[in-house]
Short mmCIF file of C-alpha atoms in Angstrom, two decimals:
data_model
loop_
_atom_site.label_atom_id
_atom_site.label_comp_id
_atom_site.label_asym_id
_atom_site.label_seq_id
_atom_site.Cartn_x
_atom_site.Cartn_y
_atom_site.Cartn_z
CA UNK A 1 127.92 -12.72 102.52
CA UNK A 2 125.48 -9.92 102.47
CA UNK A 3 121.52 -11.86 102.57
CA UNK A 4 119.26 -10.16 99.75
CA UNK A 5 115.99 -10.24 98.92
CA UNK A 6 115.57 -11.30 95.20
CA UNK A 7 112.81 -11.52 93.02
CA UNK A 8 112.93 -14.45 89.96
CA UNK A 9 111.02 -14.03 87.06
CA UNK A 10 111.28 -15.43 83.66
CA UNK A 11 110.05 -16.01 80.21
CA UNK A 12 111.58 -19.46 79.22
CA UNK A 13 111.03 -23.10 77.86
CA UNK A 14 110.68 -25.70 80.69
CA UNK A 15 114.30 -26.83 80.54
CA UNK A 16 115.14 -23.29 81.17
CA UNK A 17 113.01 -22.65 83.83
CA UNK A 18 114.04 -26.10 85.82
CA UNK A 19 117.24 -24.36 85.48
CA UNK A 20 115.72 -21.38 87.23
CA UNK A 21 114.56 -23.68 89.98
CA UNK A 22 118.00 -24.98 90.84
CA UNK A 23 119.30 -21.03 91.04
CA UNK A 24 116.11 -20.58 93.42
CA UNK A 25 117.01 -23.52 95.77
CA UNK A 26 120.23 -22.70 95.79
CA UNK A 27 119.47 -18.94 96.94
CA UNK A 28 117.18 -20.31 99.32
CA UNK A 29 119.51 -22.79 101.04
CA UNK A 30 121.87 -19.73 101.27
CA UNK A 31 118.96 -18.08 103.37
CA UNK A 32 119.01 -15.28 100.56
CA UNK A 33 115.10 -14.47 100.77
CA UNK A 34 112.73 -14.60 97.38
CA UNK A 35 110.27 -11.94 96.85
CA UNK A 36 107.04 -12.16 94.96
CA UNK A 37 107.19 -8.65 93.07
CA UNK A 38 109.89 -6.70 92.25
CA UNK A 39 109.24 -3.58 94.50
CA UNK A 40 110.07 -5.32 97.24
CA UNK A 41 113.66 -6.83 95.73
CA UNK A 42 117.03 -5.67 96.29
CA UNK A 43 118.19 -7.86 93.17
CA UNK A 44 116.10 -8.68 90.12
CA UNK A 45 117.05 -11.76 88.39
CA UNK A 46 115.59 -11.75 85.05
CA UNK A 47 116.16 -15.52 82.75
CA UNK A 48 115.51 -14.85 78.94
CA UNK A 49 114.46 -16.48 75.95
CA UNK A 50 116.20 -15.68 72.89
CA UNK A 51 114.89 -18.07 69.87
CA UNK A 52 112.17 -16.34 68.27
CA UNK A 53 112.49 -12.39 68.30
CA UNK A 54 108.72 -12.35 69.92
CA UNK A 55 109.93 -13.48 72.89
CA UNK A 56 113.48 -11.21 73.06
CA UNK A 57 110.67 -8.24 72.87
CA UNK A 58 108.67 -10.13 75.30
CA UNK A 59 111.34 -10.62 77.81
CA UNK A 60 112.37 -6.71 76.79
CA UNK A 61 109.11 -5.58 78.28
CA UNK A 62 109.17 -7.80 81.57
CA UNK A 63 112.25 -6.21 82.29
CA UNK A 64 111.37 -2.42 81.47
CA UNK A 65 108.24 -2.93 83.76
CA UNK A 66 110.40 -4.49 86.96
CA UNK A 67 112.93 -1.30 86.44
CA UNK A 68 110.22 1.16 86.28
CA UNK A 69 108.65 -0.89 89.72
CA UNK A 70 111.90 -1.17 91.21
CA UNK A 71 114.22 1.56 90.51
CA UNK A 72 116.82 1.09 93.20
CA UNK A 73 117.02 -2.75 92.34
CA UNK A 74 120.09 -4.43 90.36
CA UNK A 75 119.13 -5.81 87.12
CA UNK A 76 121.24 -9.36 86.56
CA UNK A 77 119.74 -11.15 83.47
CA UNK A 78 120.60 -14.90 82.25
CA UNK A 79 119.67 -17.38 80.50
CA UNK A 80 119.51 -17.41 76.58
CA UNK A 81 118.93 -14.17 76.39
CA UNK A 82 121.96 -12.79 78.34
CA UNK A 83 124.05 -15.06 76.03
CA UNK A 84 122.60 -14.20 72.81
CA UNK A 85 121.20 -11.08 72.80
CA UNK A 86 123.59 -8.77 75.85
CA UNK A 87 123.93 -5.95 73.74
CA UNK A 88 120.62 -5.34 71.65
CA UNK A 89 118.52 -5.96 75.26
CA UNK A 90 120.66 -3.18 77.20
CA UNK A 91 120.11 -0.96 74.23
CA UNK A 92 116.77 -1.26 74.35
CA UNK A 93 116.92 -0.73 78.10
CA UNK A 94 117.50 2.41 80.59
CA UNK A 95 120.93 2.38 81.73
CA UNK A 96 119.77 1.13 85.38
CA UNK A 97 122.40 -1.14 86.95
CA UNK A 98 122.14 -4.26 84.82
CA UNK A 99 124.53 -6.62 84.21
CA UNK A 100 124.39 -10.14 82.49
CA UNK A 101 125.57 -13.24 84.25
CA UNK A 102 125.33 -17.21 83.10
CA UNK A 103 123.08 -18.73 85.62
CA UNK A 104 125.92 -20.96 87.06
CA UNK A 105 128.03 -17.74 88.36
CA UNK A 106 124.87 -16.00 89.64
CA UNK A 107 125.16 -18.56 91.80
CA UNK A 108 128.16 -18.89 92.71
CA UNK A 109 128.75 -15.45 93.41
CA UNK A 110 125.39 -15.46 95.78
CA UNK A 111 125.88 -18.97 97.93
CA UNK A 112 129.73 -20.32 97.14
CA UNK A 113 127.84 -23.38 95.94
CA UNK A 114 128.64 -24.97 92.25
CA UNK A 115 125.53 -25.32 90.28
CA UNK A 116 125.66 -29.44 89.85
CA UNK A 117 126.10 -29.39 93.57
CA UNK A 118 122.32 -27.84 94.17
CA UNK A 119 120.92 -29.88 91.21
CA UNK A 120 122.23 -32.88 92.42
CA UNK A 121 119.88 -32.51 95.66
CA UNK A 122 116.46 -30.73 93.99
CA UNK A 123 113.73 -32.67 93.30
CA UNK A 124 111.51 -31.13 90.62
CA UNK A 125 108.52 -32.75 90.10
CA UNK A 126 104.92 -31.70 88.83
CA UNK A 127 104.30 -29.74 92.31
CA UNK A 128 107.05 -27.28 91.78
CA UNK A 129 106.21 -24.31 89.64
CA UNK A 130 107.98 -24.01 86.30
CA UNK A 131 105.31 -20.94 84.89
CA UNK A 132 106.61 -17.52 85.11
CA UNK A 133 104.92 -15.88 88.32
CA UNK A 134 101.61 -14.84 89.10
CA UNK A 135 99.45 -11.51 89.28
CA UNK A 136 102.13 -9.93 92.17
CA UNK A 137 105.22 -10.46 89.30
CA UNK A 138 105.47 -9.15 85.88
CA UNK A 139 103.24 -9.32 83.20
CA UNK A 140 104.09 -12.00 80.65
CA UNK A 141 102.98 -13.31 77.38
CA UNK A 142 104.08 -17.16 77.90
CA UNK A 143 101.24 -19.08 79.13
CA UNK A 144 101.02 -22.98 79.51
CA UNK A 145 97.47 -23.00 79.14
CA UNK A 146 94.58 -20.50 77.95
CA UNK A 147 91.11 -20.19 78.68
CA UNK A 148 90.08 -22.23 75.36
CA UNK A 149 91.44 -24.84 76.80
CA UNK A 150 91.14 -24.62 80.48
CA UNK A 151 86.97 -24.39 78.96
CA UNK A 152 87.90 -27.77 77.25
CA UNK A 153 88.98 -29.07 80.14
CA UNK A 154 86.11 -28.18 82.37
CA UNK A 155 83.73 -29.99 79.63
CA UNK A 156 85.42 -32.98 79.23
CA UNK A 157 85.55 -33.51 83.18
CA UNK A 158 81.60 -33.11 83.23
CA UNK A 159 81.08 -35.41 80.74
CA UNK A 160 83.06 -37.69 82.32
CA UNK A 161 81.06 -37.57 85.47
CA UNK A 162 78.18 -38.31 83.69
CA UNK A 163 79.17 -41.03 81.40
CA UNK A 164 81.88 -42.48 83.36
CA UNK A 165 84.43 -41.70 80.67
CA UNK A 166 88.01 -40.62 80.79
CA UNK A 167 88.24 -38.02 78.44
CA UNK A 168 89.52 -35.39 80.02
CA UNK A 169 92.53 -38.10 80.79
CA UNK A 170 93.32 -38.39 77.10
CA UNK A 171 92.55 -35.14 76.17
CA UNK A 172 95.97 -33.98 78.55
CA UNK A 173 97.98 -36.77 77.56
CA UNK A 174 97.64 -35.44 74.22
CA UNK A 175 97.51 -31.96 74.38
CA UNK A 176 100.10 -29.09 74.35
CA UNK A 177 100.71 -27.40 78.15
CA UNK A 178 99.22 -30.32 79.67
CA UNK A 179 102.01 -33.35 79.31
CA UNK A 180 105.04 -32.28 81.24
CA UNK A 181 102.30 -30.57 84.08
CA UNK A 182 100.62 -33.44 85.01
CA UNK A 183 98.57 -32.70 88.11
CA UNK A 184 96.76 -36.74 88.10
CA UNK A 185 99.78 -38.37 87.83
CA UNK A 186 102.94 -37.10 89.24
CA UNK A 187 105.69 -37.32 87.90
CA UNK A 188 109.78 -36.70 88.83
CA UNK A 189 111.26 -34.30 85.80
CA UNK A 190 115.40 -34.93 85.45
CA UNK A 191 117.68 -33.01 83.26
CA UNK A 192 120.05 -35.06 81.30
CA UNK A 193 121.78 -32.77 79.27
CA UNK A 194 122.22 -29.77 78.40
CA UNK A 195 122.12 -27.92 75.26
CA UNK A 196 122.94 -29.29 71.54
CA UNK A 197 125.66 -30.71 69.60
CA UNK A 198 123.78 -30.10 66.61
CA UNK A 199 124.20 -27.09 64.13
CA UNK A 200 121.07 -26.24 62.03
CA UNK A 201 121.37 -22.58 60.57
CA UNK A 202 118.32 -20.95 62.30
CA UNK A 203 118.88 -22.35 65.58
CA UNK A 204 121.12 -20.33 68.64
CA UNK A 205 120.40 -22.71 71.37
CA UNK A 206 124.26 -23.85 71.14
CA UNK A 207 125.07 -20.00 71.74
CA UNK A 208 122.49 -19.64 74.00
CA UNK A 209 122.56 -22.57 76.49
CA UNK A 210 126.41 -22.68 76.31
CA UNK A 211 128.37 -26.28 75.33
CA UNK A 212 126.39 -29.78 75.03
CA UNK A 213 127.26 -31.20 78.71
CA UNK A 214 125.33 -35.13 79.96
CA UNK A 215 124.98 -34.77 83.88
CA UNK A 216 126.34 -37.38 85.81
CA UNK A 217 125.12 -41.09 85.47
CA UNK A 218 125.25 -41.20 89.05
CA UNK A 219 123.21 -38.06 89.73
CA UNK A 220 120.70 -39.37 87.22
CA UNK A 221 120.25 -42.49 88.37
CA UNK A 222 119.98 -41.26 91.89
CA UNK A 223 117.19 -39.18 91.26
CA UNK A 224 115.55 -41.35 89.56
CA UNK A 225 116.30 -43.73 92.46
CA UNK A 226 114.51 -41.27 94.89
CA UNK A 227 111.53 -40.68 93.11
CA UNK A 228 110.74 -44.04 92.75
CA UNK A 229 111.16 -44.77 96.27
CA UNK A 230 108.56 -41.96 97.04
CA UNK A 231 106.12 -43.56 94.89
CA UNK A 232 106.87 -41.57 91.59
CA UNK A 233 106.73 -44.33 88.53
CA UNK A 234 106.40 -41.13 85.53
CA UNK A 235 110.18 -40.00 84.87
CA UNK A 236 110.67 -37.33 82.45
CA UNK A 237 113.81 -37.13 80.91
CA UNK A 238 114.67 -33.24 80.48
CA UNK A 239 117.26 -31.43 77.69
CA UNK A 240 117.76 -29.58 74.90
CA UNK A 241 118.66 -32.83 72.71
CA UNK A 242 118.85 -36.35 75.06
CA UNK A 243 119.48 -38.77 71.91
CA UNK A 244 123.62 -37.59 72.11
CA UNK A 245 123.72 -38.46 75.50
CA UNK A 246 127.26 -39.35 76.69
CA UNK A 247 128.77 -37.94 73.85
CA UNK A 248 132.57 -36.88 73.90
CA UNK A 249 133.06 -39.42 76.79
CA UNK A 250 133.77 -43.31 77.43
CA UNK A 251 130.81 -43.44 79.85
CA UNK A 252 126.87 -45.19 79.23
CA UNK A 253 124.61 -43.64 75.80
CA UNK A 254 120.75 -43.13 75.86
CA UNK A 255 120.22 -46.55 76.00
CA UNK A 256 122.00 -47.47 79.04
CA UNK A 257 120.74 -44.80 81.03
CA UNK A 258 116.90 -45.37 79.69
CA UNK A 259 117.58 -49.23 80.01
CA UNK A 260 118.94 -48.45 83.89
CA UNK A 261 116.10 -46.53 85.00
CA UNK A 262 113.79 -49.03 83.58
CA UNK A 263 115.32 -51.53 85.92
CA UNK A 264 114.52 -49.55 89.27
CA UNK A 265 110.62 -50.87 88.85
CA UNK A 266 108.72 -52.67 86.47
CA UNK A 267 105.97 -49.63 86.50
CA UNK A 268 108.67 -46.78 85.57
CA UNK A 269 107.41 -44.74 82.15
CA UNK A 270 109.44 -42.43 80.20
CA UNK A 271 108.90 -39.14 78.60
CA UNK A 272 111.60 -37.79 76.79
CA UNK A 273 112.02 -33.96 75.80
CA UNK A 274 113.91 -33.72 73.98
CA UNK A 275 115.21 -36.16 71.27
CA UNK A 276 116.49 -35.16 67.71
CA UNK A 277 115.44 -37.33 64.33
CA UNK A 278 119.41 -38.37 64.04
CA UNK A 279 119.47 -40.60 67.28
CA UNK A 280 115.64 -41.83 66.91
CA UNK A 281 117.03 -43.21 64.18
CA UNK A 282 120.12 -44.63 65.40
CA UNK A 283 118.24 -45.90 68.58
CA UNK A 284 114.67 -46.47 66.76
CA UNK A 285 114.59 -50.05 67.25
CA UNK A 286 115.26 -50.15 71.11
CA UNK A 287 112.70 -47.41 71.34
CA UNK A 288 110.32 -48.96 69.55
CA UNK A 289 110.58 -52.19 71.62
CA UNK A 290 110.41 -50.17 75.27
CA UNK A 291 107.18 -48.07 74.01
CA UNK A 292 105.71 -51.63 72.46
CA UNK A 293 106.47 -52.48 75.79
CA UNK A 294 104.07 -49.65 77.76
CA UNK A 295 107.74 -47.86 78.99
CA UNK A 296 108.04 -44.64 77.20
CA UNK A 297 105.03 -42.64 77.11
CA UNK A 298 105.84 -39.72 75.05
CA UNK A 299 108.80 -38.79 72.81
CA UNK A 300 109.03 -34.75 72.05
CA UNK A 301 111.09 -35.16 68.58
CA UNK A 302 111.35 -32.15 66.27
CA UNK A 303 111.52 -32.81 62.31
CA UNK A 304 110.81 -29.07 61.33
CA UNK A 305 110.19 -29.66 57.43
CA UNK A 306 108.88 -32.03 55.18
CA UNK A 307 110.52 -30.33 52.27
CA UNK A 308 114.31 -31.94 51.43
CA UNK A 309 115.73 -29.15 50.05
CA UNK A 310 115.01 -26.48 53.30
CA UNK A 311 115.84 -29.85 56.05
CA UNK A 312 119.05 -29.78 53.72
CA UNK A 313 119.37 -25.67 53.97
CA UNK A 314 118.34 -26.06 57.69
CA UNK A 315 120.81 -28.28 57.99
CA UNK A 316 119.29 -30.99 59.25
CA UNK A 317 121.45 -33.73 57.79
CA UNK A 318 118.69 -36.64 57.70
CA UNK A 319 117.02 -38.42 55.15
CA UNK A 320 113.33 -37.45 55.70
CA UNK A 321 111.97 -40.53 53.35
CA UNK A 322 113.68 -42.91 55.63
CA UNK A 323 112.59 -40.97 59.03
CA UNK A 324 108.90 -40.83 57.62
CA UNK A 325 108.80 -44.97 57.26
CA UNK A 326 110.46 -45.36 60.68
CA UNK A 327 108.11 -43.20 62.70
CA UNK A 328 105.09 -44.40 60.64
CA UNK A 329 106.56 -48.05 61.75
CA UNK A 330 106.60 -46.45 65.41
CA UNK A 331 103.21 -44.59 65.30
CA UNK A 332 101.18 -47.68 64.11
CA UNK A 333 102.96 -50.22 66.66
CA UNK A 334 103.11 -48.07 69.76
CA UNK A 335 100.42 -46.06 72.02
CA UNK A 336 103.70 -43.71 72.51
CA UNK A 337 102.93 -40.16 72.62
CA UNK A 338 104.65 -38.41 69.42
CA UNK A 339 105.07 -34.43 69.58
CA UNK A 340 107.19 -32.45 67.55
CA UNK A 341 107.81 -28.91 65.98
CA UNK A 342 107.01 -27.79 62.41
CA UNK A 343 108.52 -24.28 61.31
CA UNK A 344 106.93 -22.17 58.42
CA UNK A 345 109.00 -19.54 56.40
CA UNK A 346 112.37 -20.54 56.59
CA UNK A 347 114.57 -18.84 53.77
CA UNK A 348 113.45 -19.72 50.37
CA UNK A 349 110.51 -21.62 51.28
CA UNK A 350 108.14 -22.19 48.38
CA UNK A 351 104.43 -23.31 48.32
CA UNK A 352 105.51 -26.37 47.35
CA UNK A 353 107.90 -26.63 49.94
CA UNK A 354 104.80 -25.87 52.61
CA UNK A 355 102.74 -28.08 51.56
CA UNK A 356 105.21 -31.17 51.76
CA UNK A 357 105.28 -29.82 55.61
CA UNK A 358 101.00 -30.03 55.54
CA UNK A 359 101.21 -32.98 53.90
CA UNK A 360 103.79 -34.70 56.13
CA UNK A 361 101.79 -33.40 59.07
CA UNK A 362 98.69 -34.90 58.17
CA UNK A 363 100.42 -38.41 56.97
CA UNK A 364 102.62 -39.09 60.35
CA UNK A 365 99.34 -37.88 62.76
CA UNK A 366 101.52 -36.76 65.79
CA UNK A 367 99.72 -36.37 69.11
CA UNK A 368 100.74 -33.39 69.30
CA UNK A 369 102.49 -30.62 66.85
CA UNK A 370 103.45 -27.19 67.35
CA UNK A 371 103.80 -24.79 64.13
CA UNK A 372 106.54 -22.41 64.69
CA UNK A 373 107.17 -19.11 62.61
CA UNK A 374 110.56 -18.75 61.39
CA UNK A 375 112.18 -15.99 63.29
CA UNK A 376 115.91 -14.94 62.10
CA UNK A 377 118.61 -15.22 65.05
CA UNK A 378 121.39 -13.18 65.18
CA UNK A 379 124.73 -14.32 64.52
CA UNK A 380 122.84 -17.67 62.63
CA UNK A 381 123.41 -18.67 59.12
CA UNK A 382 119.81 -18.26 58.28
CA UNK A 383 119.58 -14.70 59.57
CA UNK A 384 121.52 -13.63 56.37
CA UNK A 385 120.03 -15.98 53.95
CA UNK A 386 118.50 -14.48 50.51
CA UNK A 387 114.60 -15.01 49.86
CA UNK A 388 113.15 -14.36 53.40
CA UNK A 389 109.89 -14.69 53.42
CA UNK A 390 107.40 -12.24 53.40
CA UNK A 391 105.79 -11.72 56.68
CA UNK A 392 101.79 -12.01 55.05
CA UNK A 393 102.91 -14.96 53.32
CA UNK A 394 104.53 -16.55 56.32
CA UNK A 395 101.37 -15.52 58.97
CA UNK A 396 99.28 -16.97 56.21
CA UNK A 397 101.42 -20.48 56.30
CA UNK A 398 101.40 -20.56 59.77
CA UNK A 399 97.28 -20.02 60.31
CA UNK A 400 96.80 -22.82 57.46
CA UNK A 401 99.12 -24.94 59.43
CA UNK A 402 97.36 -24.36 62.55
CA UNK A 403 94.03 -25.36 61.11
CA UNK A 404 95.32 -28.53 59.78
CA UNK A 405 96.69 -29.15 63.17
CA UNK A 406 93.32 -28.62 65.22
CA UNK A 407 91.80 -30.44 62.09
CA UNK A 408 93.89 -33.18 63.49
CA UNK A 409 93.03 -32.76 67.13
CA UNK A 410 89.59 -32.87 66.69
CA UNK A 411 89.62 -35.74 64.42
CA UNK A 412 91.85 -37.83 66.67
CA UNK A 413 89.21 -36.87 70.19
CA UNK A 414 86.13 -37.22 67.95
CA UNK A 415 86.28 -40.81 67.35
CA UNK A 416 85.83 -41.17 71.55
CA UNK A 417 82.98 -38.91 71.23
CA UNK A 418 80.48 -40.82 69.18
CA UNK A 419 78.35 -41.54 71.85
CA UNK A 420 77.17 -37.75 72.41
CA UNK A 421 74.15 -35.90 70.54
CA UNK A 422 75.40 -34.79 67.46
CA UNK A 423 75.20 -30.81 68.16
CA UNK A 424 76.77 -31.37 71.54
CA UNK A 425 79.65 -33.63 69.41
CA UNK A 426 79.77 -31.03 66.88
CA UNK A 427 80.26 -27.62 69.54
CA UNK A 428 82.60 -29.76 71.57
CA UNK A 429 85.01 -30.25 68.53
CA UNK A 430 84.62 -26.95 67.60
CA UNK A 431 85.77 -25.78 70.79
CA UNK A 432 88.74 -28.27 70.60
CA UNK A 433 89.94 -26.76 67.67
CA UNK A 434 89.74 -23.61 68.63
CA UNK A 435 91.41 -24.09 71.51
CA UNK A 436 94.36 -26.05 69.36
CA UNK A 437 94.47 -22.42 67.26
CA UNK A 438 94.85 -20.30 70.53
CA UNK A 439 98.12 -21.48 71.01
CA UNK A 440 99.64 -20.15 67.52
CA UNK A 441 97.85 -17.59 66.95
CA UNK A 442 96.50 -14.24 68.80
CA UNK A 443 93.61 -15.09 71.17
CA UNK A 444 91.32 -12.35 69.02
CA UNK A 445 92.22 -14.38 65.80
CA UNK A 446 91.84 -17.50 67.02
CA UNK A 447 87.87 -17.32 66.40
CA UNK A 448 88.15 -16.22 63.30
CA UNK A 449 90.67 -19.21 62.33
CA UNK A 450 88.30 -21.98 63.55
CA UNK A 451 84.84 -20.88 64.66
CA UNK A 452 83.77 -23.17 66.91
CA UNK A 453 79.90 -23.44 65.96
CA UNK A 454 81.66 -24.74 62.53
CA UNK A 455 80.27 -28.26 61.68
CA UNK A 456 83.30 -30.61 62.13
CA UNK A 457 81.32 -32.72 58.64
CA UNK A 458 82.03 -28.83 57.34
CA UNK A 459 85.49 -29.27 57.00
CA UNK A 460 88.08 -26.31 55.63
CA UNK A 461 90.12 -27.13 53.19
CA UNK A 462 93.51 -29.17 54.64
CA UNK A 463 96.29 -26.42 53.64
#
């Protein structure tokens, strides 16, 4: 087999980018060699997200720029994107050699080596890069963390010095781009499983990450085995939704697994990304007891609406009255970290459907919560739904939602802050929730959202 030099680049979520990681290793082992810019690659390898349209343009671009930098270099491109979205991206693109491949047969057709073979024997922990590359690759618009916050950072550290606190420690264990990256405390990051069961109407990650698979038991526990051994205690449990683990087989649920890697050491934590409302619920009481317990340390669970009627038009098939009591039971029992997703603008939405989404935001208090735009997939049920809402409206929903959000943030750090002047208090928080609002919204905008000389006794109004 012919050795090429490959450049990887990417614009995806961390699942798939640890998916990304296994392709690289697996290239590597088959002495293939891995470039830093595309110029110098005889095979760009391009993986795509596909669900929100901003970052199908965004991945667009990337690509565009590494043809117009590499000419003479085959164009394979995977991921979501390449199983979504094949024919709309190679419209969009010049009709260089470009074909699109799932990951898995990349690699087989580079090293002869099955996918689960190379996966079995990474490690992927929180030294291994999962950010697209640096200032030699492409130019992307995905970034784990932005200045606001690195700034944020910085300050909390040297008040820490000075005061001997550990803010900056809770301020990343409770912050978005920080939790799954965590630099003080390693930790060993294992995929479970592997896309979703589930079928809400505006989602394609079925489509796009092909059918709901569990890895192996035995590879799990093995890895988790490993890390252990090497003095890793922080697990984090990796896929698309890890509450139907097992499912379609006669082998061990969640619970077994979670209950089995808990065994390996009395200091093991959990993380879990992700886990959907339907199995928190089945499993709530078991997960309640391990977090009362000090085990799991963060659950990522998504409840996208606080309205009934769009969860029902969603999809979503819960109760959201009953879900509401059990993680309120959860949040006031457990120092677990909760983080979940909130879209704004789905089909139909009314005011009054928004503000049951504000309102549920600001009565459950995650950690940390995301507000997501509604963006219409193709080939989705919602994509063809009546009463889309009107962009202003729905970039107006999304910056109220975003203030309530850092409104949060800063609420939830402030109380740890009490012992600073009040000016220095007051800027800090500012910049806190400005920093919350440059992850939603434009980095010029973000000012204008939340100034951060705004008195946090000043407050804007909550929706």
């Amino acid at each position: 087999m012919k050795k090429k030099k490959i450049f990887l680049a990417h614009n995806t979520c961390l699942n798939a980018a640890y998916d990304l990681n296994v392709l690289q290793a697996g290239l590597v082992q088959a002495d293939h060699e891995i470039v830093d810019r595309p110029e110098l690659a005889d095979e760009i390898i391009f993986s795509g997200c596909s669900v929100r349209e901003h970052w199908v343009d965004d991945a667009v671009l990337q690509i565009a720029e590494a043809q117009s930098r590499a000419p003479q270099a085959k164009v394979t491109i995977t991921g979501c994107l390449a199983n979504t979205s094949a024919q709309a991206v190679a419209h969009r693109l010049p009709s260089q050699a470009m074909t699109f491949r799932p990951m898995k047969d990349i690699l087989q057709a580079n090293t002869n080596v099955p996918f689960a073979e190379v996966d079995r024997r990474l490690s992927q922990n929180s030294s291994v890069r999962f950010e697209p590359v640096g200032a030699n690759g492409l130019q992307n618009l995905r970034r784990r963390v932005g200045a606001a916050k690195a700034a944020v950072v910085a300050e909390l550290q040297e008040i820490d010095r000075e005061f001997g606190t550990l803010l900056e420690r809770q301020y990343r264990k409770t912050t978005k781009g920080f939790v799954f990256y965590d630099e003080i405390d390693p930790c060993e990051m294992i995929t479970v499983t592997r896309s979703c069961l589930y079928k809400c109407s505006f989602c394609n990650i079925p489509q796009g990450r092909g059918p709901f698979e569990s890895v192996s038991f035995t590879d799990i526990l093995a890895k988790a085995t490993a890390a252990v051994a090497l003095g890793k205690h922080h697990l984090v449990l990796i896929g698309d939704e890890v509450g139907n683990y097992g499912a379609g087989g006669d082998g061990p649920r969640l619970p077994e697994v979670v209950e089995a890697i808990l065994a390996l050491d009395p200091a093991v934590t959990l993380s879990i990304r992700y886990i959907e409302p339907k199995p928190f619920l089945k499993y709530a009481d078991r997960l309640g007891a391990w977090s009362q317990a000090g085990r799991i340390r963060l659950l990522y669970i998504s409840l996208q609406s606080g309205s009934p009627r769009i969860l029902k038009a969603m999809n979503r098939g819960y109760d959201i009255e009953r879900l509401t009591k059990a993680l309120k039971t959860f949040r006031a029992n457990t120092a677990t970290v909760l983080y979940g997703n909130w879209m704004v603008g789905f089909p139909g939405e009314e005011e009054s459907d928004f503000l049951a989404t504000v309102a549920l935001v600001k009565d459950l208090a995650f950690h940390i919560n995301v507000a997501i735009p509604f963006s219409a997939r193709p080939d989705t049920s919602a994509e063809g739904m009546p009463s889309q809402v009107d962009q202003v409206v729905l970039d107006d929903r999304v910056r109220r939602l975003t203030e309530v959000i850092a409104w949060l943030k800063s609420d939830a750090m402030g109380a740890a802050l009490d012992f600073l002047e009040p000016a220095a208090r007051s800027s800090l928080l500012g910049r806190v929730r400005s920093a919350e609002a440059e992850q939603y919204v434009a980095e010029s905008e973000a000012s204008a959202v939340l100034s951060p000389t705004q008195s946090d006794h000043q407050r804007a109004p909550h929706a």
